[in-house]
Coordinates of C-alpha atoms in Angstrom, one line a residue:
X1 CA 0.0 0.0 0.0
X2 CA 1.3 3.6 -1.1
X3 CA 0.5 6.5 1.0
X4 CA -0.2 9.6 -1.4
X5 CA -0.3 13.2 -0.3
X6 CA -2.9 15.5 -1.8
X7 CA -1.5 19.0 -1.6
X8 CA -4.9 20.9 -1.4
X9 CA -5.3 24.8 -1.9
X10 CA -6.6 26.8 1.4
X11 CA -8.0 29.0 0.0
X12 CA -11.8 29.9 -0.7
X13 CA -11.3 32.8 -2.9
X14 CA -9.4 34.1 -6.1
X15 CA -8.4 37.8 -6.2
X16 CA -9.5 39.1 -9.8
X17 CA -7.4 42.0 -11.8
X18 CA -10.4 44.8 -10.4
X19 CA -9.7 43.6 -6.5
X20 CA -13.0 41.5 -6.9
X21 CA -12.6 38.2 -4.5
X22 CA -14.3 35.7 -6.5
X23 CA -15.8 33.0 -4.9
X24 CA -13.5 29.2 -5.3
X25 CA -11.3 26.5 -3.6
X26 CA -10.5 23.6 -5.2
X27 CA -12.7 21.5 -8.1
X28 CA -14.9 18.8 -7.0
X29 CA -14.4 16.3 -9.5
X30 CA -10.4 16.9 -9.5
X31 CA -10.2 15.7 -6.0
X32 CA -12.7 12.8 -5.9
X33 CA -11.8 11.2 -8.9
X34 CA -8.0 10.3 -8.4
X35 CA -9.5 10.0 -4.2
X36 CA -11.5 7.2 -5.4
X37 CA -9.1 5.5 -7.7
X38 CA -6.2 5.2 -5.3
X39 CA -8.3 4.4 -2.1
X40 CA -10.1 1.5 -4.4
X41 CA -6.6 0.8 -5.6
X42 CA -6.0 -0.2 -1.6
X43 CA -3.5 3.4 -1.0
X44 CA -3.6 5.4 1.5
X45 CA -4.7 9.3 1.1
X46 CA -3.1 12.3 3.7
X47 CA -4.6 15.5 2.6
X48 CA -2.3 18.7 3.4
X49 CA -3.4 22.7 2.8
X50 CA -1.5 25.3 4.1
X51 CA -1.7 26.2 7.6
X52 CA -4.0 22.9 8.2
X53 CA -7.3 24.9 7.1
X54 CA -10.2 22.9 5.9
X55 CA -10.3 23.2 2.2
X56 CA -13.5 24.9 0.6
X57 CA -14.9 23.4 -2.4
X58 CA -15.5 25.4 -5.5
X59 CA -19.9 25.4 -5.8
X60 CA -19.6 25.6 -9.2
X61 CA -18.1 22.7 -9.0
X62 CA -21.2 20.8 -7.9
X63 CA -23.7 21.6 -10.4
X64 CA -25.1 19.1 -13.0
X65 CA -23.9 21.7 -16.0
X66 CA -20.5 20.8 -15.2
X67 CA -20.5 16.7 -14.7
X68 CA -22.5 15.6 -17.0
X69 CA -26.0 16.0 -15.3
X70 CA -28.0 15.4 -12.3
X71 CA -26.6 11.6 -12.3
X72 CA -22.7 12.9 -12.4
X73 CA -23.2 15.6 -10.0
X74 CA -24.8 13.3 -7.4
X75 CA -21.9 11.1 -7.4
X76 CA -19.4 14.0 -7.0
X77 CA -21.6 15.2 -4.1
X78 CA -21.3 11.6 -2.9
X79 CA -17.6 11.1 -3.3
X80 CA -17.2 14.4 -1.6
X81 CA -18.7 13.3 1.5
X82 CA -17.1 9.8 1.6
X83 CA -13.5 11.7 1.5
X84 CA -12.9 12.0 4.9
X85 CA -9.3 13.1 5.0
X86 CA -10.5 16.3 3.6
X87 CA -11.6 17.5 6.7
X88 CA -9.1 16.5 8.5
X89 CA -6.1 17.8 6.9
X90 CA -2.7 18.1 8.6
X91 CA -0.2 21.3 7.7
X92 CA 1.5 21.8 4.8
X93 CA 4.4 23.1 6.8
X94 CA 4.4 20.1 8.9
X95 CA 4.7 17.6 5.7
X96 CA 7.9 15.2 5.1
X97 CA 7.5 14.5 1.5
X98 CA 9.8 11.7 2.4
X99 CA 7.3 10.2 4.0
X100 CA 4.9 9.8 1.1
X101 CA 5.1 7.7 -1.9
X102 CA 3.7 9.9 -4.5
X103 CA 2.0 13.7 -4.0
X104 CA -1.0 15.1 -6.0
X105 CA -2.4 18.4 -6.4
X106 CA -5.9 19.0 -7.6
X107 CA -7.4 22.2 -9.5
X108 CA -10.2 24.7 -8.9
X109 CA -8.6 28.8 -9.2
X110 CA -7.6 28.1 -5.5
X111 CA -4.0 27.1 -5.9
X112 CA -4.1 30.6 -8.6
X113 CA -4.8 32.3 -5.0
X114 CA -2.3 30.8 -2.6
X115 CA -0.5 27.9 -3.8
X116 CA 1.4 30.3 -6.2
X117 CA 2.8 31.8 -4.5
X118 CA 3.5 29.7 -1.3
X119 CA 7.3 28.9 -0.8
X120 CA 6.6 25.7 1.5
X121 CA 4.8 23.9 -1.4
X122 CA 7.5 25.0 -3.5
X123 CA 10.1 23.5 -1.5
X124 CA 8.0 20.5 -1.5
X125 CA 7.5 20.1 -5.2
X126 CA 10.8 20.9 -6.1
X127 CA 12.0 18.3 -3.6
X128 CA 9.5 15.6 -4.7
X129 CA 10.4 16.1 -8.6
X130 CA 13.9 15.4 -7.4
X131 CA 13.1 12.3 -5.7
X132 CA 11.9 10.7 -8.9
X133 CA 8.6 10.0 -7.0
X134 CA 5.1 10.3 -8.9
X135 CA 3.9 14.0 -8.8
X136 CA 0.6 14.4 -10.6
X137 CA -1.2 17.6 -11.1
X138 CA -4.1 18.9 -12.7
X139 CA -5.7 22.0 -14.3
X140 CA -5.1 25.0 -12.2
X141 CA -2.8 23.1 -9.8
X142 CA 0.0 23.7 -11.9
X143 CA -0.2 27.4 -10.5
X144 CA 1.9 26.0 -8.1
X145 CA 4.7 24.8 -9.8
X146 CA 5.2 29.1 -10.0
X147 CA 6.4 28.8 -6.6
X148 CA 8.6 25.9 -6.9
X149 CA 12.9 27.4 -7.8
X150 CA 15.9 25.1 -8.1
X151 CA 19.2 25.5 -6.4
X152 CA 20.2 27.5 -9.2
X153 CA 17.2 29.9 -8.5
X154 CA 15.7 28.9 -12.0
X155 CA 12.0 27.3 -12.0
X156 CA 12.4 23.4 -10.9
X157 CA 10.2 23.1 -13.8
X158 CA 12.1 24.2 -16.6
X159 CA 12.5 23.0 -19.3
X160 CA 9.8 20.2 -18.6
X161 CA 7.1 19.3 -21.0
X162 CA 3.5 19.8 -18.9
X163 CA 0.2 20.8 -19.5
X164 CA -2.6 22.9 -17.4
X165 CA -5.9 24.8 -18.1
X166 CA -5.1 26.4 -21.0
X167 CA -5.8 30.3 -22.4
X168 CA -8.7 29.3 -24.4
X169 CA -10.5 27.1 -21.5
X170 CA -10.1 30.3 -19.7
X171 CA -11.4 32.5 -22.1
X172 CA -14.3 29.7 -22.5
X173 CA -14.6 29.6 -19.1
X174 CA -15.1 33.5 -19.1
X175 CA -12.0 34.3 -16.6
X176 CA -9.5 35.3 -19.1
X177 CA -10.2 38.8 -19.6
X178 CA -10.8 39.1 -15.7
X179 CA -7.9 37.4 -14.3
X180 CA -4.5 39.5 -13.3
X181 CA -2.1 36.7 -15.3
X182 CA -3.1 33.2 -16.9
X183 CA -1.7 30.1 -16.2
X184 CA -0.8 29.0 -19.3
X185 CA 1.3 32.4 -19.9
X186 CA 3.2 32.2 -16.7
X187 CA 4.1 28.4 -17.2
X188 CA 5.6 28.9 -20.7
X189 CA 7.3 32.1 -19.0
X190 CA 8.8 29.8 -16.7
X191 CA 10.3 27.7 -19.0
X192 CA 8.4 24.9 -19.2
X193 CA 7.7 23.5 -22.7
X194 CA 3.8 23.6 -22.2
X195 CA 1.9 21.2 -24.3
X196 CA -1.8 21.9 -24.9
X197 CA -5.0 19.8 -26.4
X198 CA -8.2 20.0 -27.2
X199 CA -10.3 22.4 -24.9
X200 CA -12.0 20.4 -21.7
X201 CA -11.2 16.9 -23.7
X202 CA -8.7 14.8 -21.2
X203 CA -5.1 15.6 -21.9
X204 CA -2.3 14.0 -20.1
X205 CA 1.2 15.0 -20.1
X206 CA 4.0 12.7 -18.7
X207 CA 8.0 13.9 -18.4
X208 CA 10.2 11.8 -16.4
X209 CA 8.5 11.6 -13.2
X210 CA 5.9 14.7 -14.0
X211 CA 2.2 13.8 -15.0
X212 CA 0.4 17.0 -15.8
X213 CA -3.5 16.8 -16.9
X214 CA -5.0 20.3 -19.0
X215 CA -8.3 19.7 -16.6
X216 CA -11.0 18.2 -14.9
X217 CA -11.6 15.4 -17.7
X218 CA -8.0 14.6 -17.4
X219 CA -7.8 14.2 -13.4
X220 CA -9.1 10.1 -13.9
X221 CA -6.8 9.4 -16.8
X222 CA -3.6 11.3 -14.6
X223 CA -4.5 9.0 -11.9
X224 CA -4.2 5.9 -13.8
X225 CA -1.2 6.8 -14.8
X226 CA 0.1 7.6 -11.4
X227 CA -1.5 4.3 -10.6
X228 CA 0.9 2.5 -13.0
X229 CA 4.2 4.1 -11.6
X230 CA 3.1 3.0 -7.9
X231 CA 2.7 -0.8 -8.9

């Protein structure tokens, strides 16, 4: 049995370019969908957020416009309530990543928020990519691959080919022209060699030990693939 750390945004809003605080945490489906195929898989899940806060989940997360219908958002609502461990999370800043076989970060415009900018999930990632252990990430989780500097003081990510929520799902998504920087802009700015697919179709992105999904369709595929690594 592996024991996999979800590194989970803390925070319940997203600071627009006009100083609006728009309501968000993490995405529903993005958490309960790699949850449920490690836990059935027989692994162990430890959710961190920083500071130990209870995540919030992103309500627009819920809705049947968004997964498929009624049907799909019932079983998100479901899976949400069966994953205990995310309310009770420990501290980010009290996390050994050596501890842990594998870390995951899920989406939602949370991590644009706080993960970005958050040096103790830097340290973290940029440790964990070292290790050669499975780090998965999806859709706006990447965000937090901003924070993440190598001893050379370069992104640990450069130079890595990854994927996230791309400029046009954002503009789809009716963010881009509100938002103070996309994601996709400040990844390629970084260095990384940013791959993109078809908007909101799953898209999954491996490099060396990196397994980046573009978004929410591409959390279940990412965590089969994570799945494979751990055995």
């Amino acid at each position: 049995m592996a024991k996999i750390l979800f590194v989970v945004s803390g925070a319940d809003h997203w600071t627009l370019a006009d100083g609006t605080a728009h309501p968000t945490g993490f995405w529903a489906e993005e958490a309960v969908a790699p949850y449920r195929a490690f836990t059935d898989a027989g692994h162990e899940v430890v959710v961190a957020t920083p500071g130990g806060v209870v995540p919030t989940v992103d309500r627009g997360s819920l809705t049947p416009d968004v997964n498929g219908g009624q049907e799909g958002a019932d079983a998100v609502a479901a899976g949400l309530e069966a994953f205990e461990e995310l309310r009770r999370p420990v501290a980010l800043e009290d996390v050994d990543p050596d501890a842990y076989d594998a870390v995951f970060y899920p989406g939602g415009h949370g991590p644009m928020e706080d993960l970005a900018v958050d040096p103790v999930s830097g340290r973290l990632l940029a440790r964990v990519l070292a290790s050669g252990k499975p780090l998965g990430v999806v859709c706006h989780g990447p965000a937090a691959l901003l924070a993440a500097t190598g001893p050379d003081g370069r992104s640990a990510f450069a130079g890595y080919r990854l994927t996230g929520f791309t400029n046009t799902e954002e503009t789809q998504a009716g963010f881009a022209d509100k938002a103070k920087w996309l994601l996709q802009d400040r990844l390629v700015a970084l260095g990384a060699d940013f791959q993109e697919g078809d908007p909101w179709a799953p898209f999954v992105i491996t490099d060396r030990n990196l397994i980046t999904g573009q978004n929410p369709a591409s959390s279940t595929p990412l965590a089969a693939e994570m799945l494979n690594r751990l055995g």
